[in-house]
XYZ file of C-alpha atoms in Angstrom:
503
model
C 142.470 -92.326 130.282
C 142.144 -95.236 127.920
C 142.234 -98.797 129.146
C 144.943 -101.146 127.996
C 143.715 -104.031 125.886
C 145.447 -107.273 124.994
C 147.199 -107.240 121.628
C 144.972 -110.080 120.437
C 141.895 -107.941 121.102
C 143.124 -105.216 118.745
C 143.790 -107.863 116.086
C 140.297 -109.240 116.659
C 138.822 -105.747 116.229
C 140.773 -105.360 113.003
C 139.576 -108.794 111.872
C 135.977 -107.576 112.174
C 136.691 -105.079 109.373
C 137.676 -107.081 106.255
C 137.237 -104.092 103.907
C 139.586 -102.054 106.101
C 142.168 -104.859 105.884
C 141.769 -104.844 102.096
C 142.214 -101.043 102.097
C 145.434 -101.406 104.115
C 146.940 -103.838 101.593
C 145.668 -102.138 98.437
C 146.741 -98.660 99.575
C 150.062 -100.017 100.838
C 151.121 -101.934 97.718
C 150.488 -98.884 95.538
C 151.588 -96.388 98.174
C 154.702 -96.399 100.347
C 155.730 -99.816 98.986
C 156.660 -98.084 95.743
C 158.751 -95.485 97.569
C 160.654 -98.164 99.517
C 161.208 -100.235 96.378
C 162.559 -97.260 94.396
C 164.855 -96.299 97.283
C 166.624 -99.693 97.350
C 166.360 -101.057 93.803
C 169.143 -99.036 92.146
C 172.011 -100.781 93.967
C 171.780 -104.093 92.118
C 171.721 -102.912 88.468
C 174.172 -100.026 88.987
C 176.938 -101.653 86.914
C 174.547 -102.366 84.013
C 173.158 -98.815 84.052
C 176.683 -97.312 84.024
C 177.478 -99.577 81.087
C 174.351 -98.292 79.298
C 175.466 -94.688 79.920
C 178.821 -95.355 78.243
C 177.209 -97.343 75.452
C 174.708 -94.552 74.719
C 177.402 -91.874 74.445
C 179.637 -94.118 72.340
C 176.855 -95.039 69.926
C 175.294 -91.592 69.688
C 178.301 -89.263 69.918
C 181.277 -91.608 69.371
C 182.610 -90.502 72.776
C 183.904 -92.811 75.493
C 183.255 -91.255 78.900
C 185.795 -91.164 81.714
C 184.985 -92.939 84.955
C 184.225 -89.690 86.818
C 181.807 -88.619 84.078
C 179.914 -91.906 84.278
C 179.808 -91.602 88.078
C 178.445 -88.066 87.791
C 175.617 -89.169 85.485
C 174.921 -92.135 87.764
C 174.705 -89.873 90.830
C 172.319 -87.543 89.007
C 170.169 -90.523 87.955
C 169.865 -91.641 91.572
C 169.344 -88.189 93.112
C 166.717 -86.959 90.623
C 164.330 -89.334 92.413
C 164.485 -86.923 95.392
C 163.822 -83.908 93.146
C 160.726 -85.640 91.778
C 159.696 -86.574 95.309
C 159.990 -82.954 96.425
C 157.828 -81.812 93.507
C 155.284 -84.534 94.256
C 155.076 -83.568 97.920
C 154.557 -79.888 97.024
C 151.538 -80.629 94.805
C 150.134 -83.461 96.940
C 148.306 -81.162 99.359
C 146.275 -79.463 96.641
C 145.512 -82.749 94.873
C 144.413 -84.464 98.099
C 142.151 -81.582 99.122
C 140.581 -81.073 95.699
C 140.194 -84.622 94.369
C 140.303 -86.747 97.516
C 142.756 -89.278 98.903
C 141.602 -92.179 96.727
C 141.549 -90.263 93.435
C 144.987 -88.827 94.159
C 146.405 -92.321 94.633
C 144.844 -93.414 91.335
C 146.328 -90.426 89.516
C 149.737 -91.131 91.053
C 149.618 -94.688 89.703
C 149.347 -93.353 86.146
C 152.573 -91.404 86.717
C 154.294 -94.557 88.025
C 153.156 -96.631 85.033
C 154.558 -93.984 82.662
C 157.905 -94.198 84.455
C 157.850 -98.001 84.310
C 157.324 -97.982 80.539
C 160.381 -95.746 80.119
C 162.456 -98.034 82.348
C 161.376 -101.105 80.424
C 162.292 -99.648 77.026
C 165.534 -97.910 78.048
C 167.889 -100.796 77.239
C 166.221 -101.544 73.881
C 166.315 -97.852 72.937
C 169.907 -97.483 74.198
C 168.934 -94.386 76.163
C 170.007 -93.740 79.739
C 167.951 -90.509 79.582
C 164.809 -92.642 79.715
C 165.972 -94.013 83.061
C 166.553 -90.483 84.355
C 163.043 -89.373 83.303
C 161.601 -92.617 84.717
C 163.306 -92.021 88.070
C 161.952 -88.474 88.101
C 158.408 -89.760 87.497
C 158.878 -92.398 90.203
C 159.896 -89.593 92.546
C 156.729 -87.605 91.789
C 154.689 -90.758 92.382
C 156.413 -91.448 95.718
C 156.116 -87.828 96.884
C 152.361 -87.829 96.268
C 151.893 -91.322 97.712
C 153.647 -90.588 101.004
C 150.994 -88.011 101.872
C 147.944 -89.539 100.167
C 148.488 -93.106 101.401
C 149.008 -92.062 105.016
C 146.007 -89.706 105.118
C 143.715 -92.204 103.385
C 144.455 -95.126 105.655
C 144.362 -93.046 108.872
C 140.969 -91.566 107.995
C 139.544 -94.976 107.076
C 140.356 -96.525 110.482
C 138.343 -96.404 113.721
C 139.898 -94.229 116.417
C 140.834 -97.198 118.604
C 142.735 -98.824 115.711
C 144.261 -95.664 114.263
C 147.643 -96.201 115.912
C 147.954 -99.764 114.614
C 146.770 -98.867 111.119
C 148.997 -95.772 111.084
C 152.099 -97.971 111.330
C 151.249 -99.844 108.115
C 152.690 -97.199 105.725
C 156.098 -97.723 107.341
C 155.623 -101.503 107.182
C 154.920 -101.372 103.440
C 157.862 -99.021 102.963
C 160.105 -101.614 104.646
C 158.510 -104.353 102.522
C 159.319 -102.293 99.426
C 162.965 -101.916 100.473
C 163.304 -105.635 101.104
C 161.542 -106.507 97.842
C 163.988 -104.290 95.939
C 166.909 -106.104 97.561
C 165.354 -109.538 96.996
C 164.357 -109.096 93.343
C 167.748 -107.535 92.633
C 169.734 -110.710 93.266
C 171.245 -112.435 90.238
C 168.956 -115.461 90.574
C 165.889 -113.263 89.963
C 165.916 -109.939 88.074
C 169.396 -108.603 88.803
C 170.959 -109.782 85.530
C 172.187 -108.110 82.349
C 169.084 -109.225 80.435
C 166.400 -108.718 83.087
C 167.393 -105.517 84.945
C 164.925 -103.305 82.946
C 162.120 -105.516 84.306
C 163.505 -104.962 87.801
C 163.323 -101.185 87.422
C 159.851 -101.454 85.876
C 158.438 -103.590 88.703
C 156.918 -100.504 90.342
C 154.613 -100.241 87.332
C 153.134 -103.664 88.100
C 152.293 -102.664 91.680
C 150.722 -99.466 90.326
C 148.592 -101.523 87.916
C 147.515 -103.742 90.809
C 146.310 -100.765 92.822
C 144.724 -99.174 89.759
C 142.667 -102.347 89.255
C 141.576 -102.772 92.901
C 141.382 -99.362 94.603
C 138.252 -98.206 92.671
C 136.284 -100.937 94.471
C 137.147 -99.461 97.884
C 135.414 -96.418 99.433
C 136.852 -92.916 99.640
C 137.955 -91.532 103.016
C 134.763 -91.036 105.094
C 135.918 -87.732 106.598
C 136.721 -86.371 103.128
C 133.255 -87.338 101.898
C 131.563 -85.567 104.799
C 133.813 -82.587 105.504
C 134.766 -81.686 101.938
C 131.874 -82.937 99.783
C 129.129 -82.707 102.405
C 127.815 -86.143 101.402
C 126.430 -87.685 104.605
C 124.968 -90.709 102.821
C 128.274 -91.573 101.105
C 130.105 -91.109 104.405
C 127.734 -93.483 106.208
C 128.107 -96.059 103.442
C 131.901 -95.790 103.486
C 132.019 -96.225 107.278
C 129.615 -99.174 107.134
C 131.801 -100.946 104.576
C 135.130 -100.087 106.163
C 134.322 -100.659 109.830
C 132.171 -103.767 109.463
C 130.780 -104.624 112.893
C 132.136 -101.487 114.552
C 129.616 -98.836 115.628
C 130.337 -95.717 113.590
C 127.563 -93.422 114.838
C 129.886 -91.726 117.340
C 132.498 -91.108 114.643
C 129.902 -89.466 112.403
C 128.816 -87.204 115.253
C 132.430 -86.171 115.858
C 132.873 -85.380 112.176
C 129.599 -83.404 112.116
C 130.778 -81.370 115.103
C 134.051 -80.682 113.336
C 132.176 -79.813 110.140
C 129.950 -77.353 112.046
C 132.980 -75.758 113.701
C 134.793 -75.454 110.379
C 131.910 -74.345 108.154
C 133.604 -71.086 107.206
C 137.162 -72.435 107.353
C 138.926 -73.239 104.105
C 141.979 -75.421 103.545
C 145.098 -73.638 104.704
C 148.482 -73.401 103.013
C 151.825 -74.377 104.501
C 152.635 -70.700 105.137
C 149.355 -70.254 107.018
C 150.149 -73.336 109.100
C 153.548 -71.851 109.949
C 151.935 -68.549 110.961
C 149.197 -70.145 113.101
C 150.106 -69.401 116.721
C 147.706 -71.960 118.216
C 149.427 -74.759 116.279
C 153.042 -73.794 116.974
C 153.810 -76.884 119.082
C 152.250 -79.263 116.570
C 154.237 -77.513 113.825
C 157.478 -77.675 115.797
C 156.886 -81.358 116.544
C 156.421 -82.146 112.843
C 159.612 -80.276 111.957
C 161.700 -81.926 114.686
C 160.478 -85.449 113.950
C 160.863 -85.303 110.175
C 164.247 -83.573 110.286
C 165.482 -86.252 112.675
C 164.015 -89.046 110.522
C 166.436 -88.070 107.747
C 169.376 -87.137 109.994
C 169.170 -90.033 112.446
C 171.910 -91.986 110.661
C 169.921 -94.844 109.132
C 171.369 -94.120 105.668
C 174.921 -94.142 107.026
C 174.349 -97.418 108.857
C 173.104 -99.041 105.660
C 176.058 -97.496 103.801
C 178.605 -99.008 106.187
C 176.847 -102.378 106.483
C 178.803 -103.741 103.492
C 182.116 -102.820 105.172
C 180.985 -104.347 108.438
C 179.913 -107.617 106.810
C 183.117 -107.721 104.760
C 185.260 -107.280 107.892
C 183.244 -110.001 109.620
C 184.524 -112.447 106.995
C 181.500 -112.742 104.721
C 182.723 -113.487 101.146
C 182.387 -110.696 98.620
C 179.907 -112.570 96.426
C 177.623 -113.140 99.424
C 177.571 -109.557 100.716
C 174.371 -108.800 98.831
C 172.602 -111.661 100.576
C 173.914 -110.540 103.964
C 172.684 -107.026 103.271
C 169.232 -108.461 102.580
C 169.250 -109.404 106.251
C 169.148 -105.712 107.168
C 166.058 -105.205 105.001
C 164.429 -108.278 106.525
C 165.256 -107.022 110.021
C 163.597 -103.668 109.283
C 160.522 -105.391 107.834
C 160.147 -107.803 110.781
C 160.586 -105.034 113.368
C 158.099 -102.777 111.594
C 155.570 -105.619 111.656
C 156.229 -106.049 115.395
C 155.663 -102.311 115.898
C 152.267 -102.768 114.230
C 151.428 -105.329 116.933
C 152.506 -103.304 119.983
C 151.804 -99.650 119.140
C 148.262 -99.572 120.545
C 149.350 -100.900 123.951
C 152.739 -99.198 124.212
C 151.866 -95.748 122.878
C 153.553 -93.614 120.259
C 155.402 -91.281 122.601
C 157.041 -94.224 124.367
C 158.045 -95.852 121.085
C 159.557 -92.606 119.804
C 161.498 -91.914 122.995
C 162.792 -95.463 123.414
C 163.627 -95.721 119.727
C 165.730 -92.562 119.564
C 167.448 -93.227 122.903
C 168.287 -96.761 121.758
C 169.602 -95.416 118.456
C 171.735 -92.854 120.312
C 173.350 -95.516 122.502
C 173.907 -97.782 119.491
C 175.598 -95.014 117.493
C 178.072 -94.418 120.340
C 178.963 -98.114 120.506
C 179.080 -98.426 116.718
C 181.559 -95.548 116.470
C 183.809 -97.304 118.988
C 183.620 -100.773 117.444
C 184.151 -99.560 113.862
C 187.279 -97.667 114.882
C 188.609 -100.710 116.765
C 187.617 -103.479 114.342
C 191.135 -103.747 112.895
C 192.598 -104.247 116.380
C 190.488 -107.189 117.557
C 189.354 -110.140 115.454
C 185.986 -110.343 117.200
C 185.151 -106.618 116.959
C 183.544 -106.814 113.448
C 180.966 -109.218 114.846
C 180.076 -106.641 117.509
C 179.694 -104.038 114.753
C 177.462 -106.401 112.772
C 175.246 -106.945 115.826
C 175.030 -103.186 116.410
C 173.981 -102.577 112.786
C 170.999 -104.878 113.271
C 170.288 -103.383 116.712
C 170.215 -99.865 115.268
C 167.764 -100.958 112.540
C 165.666 -102.654 115.231
C 165.353 -99.427 117.259
C 164.682 -97.367 114.117
C 161.970 -99.594 112.639
C 160.428 -100.364 116.039
C 159.684 -96.730 116.814
C 160.521 -93.642 114.730
C 160.007 -95.245 111.293
C 156.539 -96.562 112.105
C 155.224 -93.813 114.372
C 156.380 -90.590 112.679
C 154.635 -90.801 109.283
C 150.982 -90.654 110.465
C 151.504 -87.928 113.097
C 150.746 -84.888 110.861
C 147.402 -86.448 109.910
C 146.629 -87.217 113.545
C 147.740 -83.963 115.176
C 146.080 -81.520 112.755
C 142.420 -80.917 111.926
C 141.082 -81.196 108.358
C 141.918 -77.650 107.152
C 145.573 -78.126 108.121
C 146.119 -81.826 107.377
C 147.186 -81.373 103.765
C 149.535 -78.521 104.690
C 151.049 -80.566 107.526
C 151.688 -83.579 105.323
C 153.070 -81.377 102.552
C 155.493 -79.730 104.989
C 156.584 -83.078 106.430
C 157.198 -84.616 103.009
C 158.999 -81.496 101.762
C 161.374 -81.634 104.729
C 162.014 -85.336 104.128
C 162.714 -85.047 100.395
C 164.864 -81.911 100.719
C 167.050 -83.394 103.445
C 167.265 -86.718 101.616
C 168.579 -84.915 98.540
C 171.058 -82.782 100.507
C 172.258 -85.758 102.525
C 172.817 -87.735 99.325
C 175.073 -84.953 98.062
C 176.930 -84.196 101.309
C 177.227 -87.673 102.805
C 180.187 -88.805 100.621
C 182.124 -85.729 101.774
C 181.234 -86.416 105.419
C 182.472 -89.978 105.058
C 185.684 -88.816 103.408
C 186.455 -86.205 106.085
C 185.105 -87.833 109.244
C 184.892 -91.530 108.364
C 183.286 -93.430 111.245
C 183.059 -90.283 113.391
C 180.245 -89.056 111.116
C 177.963 -91.101 113.372
C 178.487 -88.496 116.103
C 176.603 -85.918 114.009
C 173.627 -88.251 113.743
C 173.938 -89.048 117.458
C 173.243 -85.390 118.286
C 169.972 -85.383 116.314
C 168.774 -88.681 117.813
C 169.474 -87.630 121.410
C 167.995 -84.148 120.928
C 164.803 -85.568 119.385
C 164.417 -88.098 122.201
C 164.597 -85.322 124.800
C 162.199 -83.137 122.823
C 159.636 -85.947 122.631
C 160.005 -86.703 126.337
C 159.479 -83.094 127.418
C 157.232 -81.516 124.800
C 155.040 -84.137 123.099
C 151.896 -85.677 124.644
C 150.711 -89.210 124.041
C 148.379 -89.206 121.022
C 146.955 -92.722 121.324
C 143.165 -92.844 120.829
C 142.883 -89.037 120.754
C 141.303 -86.836 118.108
C 143.136 -83.822 116.669
C 141.134 -81.511 118.950
C 142.016 -83.575 122.020
C 145.688 -83.648 120.989
C 145.620 -79.842 120.646
C 144.214 -79.619 124.175
C 147.013 -81.905 125.433
C 149.657 -79.701 123.808
C 148.057 -76.653 125.406
C 147.936 -78.343 128.821
C 151.633 -79.276 128.632
C 152.839 -75.844 127.548
C 150.654 -73.455 129.521
C 152.559 -72.573 132.692
C 149.525 -71.576 134.719
C 145.764 -71.717 134.726
C 145.599 -67.964 134.239
C 147.767 -68.183 131.140
C 145.599 -70.998 129.847
C 142.441 -68.968 130.332
C 144.025 -65.959 128.711
C 145.110 -68.005 125.678
C 141.586 -69.319 125.247
C 139.987 -65.888 125.373
C 142.484 -64.577 122.835
C 141.658 -67.275 120.307
C 139.355 -66.629 117.385
C 136.131 -68.680 117.161
C 137.638 -71.197 114.715
C 140.852 -71.407 116.712
C 139.109 -72.966 119.687
C 138.644 -76.065 117.600
C 142.234 -76.171 116.379
């Protein structure tokens, strides 16, 4: 059992590692920040982009498009980001294993800069196709970054700070969403003249990481386990951990290296077929399916209607909606502060149970808001409450779990599977959600309620606490929870292959 420490003590431990703090910010601004920014930035310039679509066709083909044709091209422009993200997630595992976490992030930045150049020149060239290709490249960049950023930052952190550091990808993702909303207002970059600069902003964050990340060390475990460079690993740990003693961590990695001498990196299919990892695999699938089907997209979608019904003027709705992004960012930062003391299992369970209860109440209040003058204010409160539960648990805790629960040969496959699930469901939900809204209206929340409640129960019953545990210790906890008897446990151990005992 680990002892509970005051929150200030964890912050003090983090403060003793200035290079690790720099790695958190540098990896974050060129990592999940870009994904969050791209996910939210398209709302503000939508009218200008649709105008460019019509202008392009009129100038090039002397054809004026109907409204439904413009909407179709617009939908494809938005959704191709998910297709790029899926492609990026599929290749990320091989890139991370072959070239390392740091080099993969640097390569991904070059893709983002290429997309930014296309975005910047699209209006001058009168070409909406450049925006489509730029969005596709942004998607590839985000798909690679989701895996590479999370693995890099987790492997750079000491074990006793891994939970706190593991929340930072979600915090930067929330910061990216809020930044997209903020820069998109008409007082900044959301204007007819400046919107190409808004879409190209991701390129500037990529340039920032490209200029700073080379000065930071590669992941210590990658240096030792993949390249066999003990000296480089020691140097990376010394720089990253500062005053922390890293000798024990090196010994753990050497033990893992000895156990995995003849074990290569495994594919996603091999991970799926691995019997000894079936509960870790099932946990990844359940958590990442629920992350996309928990209803957060629908809550954001309906927030405009809720704010409008609450009496907020039409021209101020964009500013009110920024409050949702700020709420998610603030709650994610709070999750960073409490995760080490509270534990990830508790945050997941409480988060999904809170979201389930909020969805029930939100369904009721949205259906009754035309009957009572004060009901829209209840709906507005519930929107913020739902975001609070989401960002304070599932959003921050889920992303690093594949890297924490799986050993080195399976980490890339686990992250690839998780990202593939996320991008595929995001794309399908983007296509199907308008039809769900049309057919079910506010009752569509009941579908998302099922996934939230089911995931909460799954976590409560089947998932151990992972705080301050290595992947081997987490595997032992899964085995302890799911072996019905000591005899069965002994039998399962004797049936394992030599390399399985470490997995």
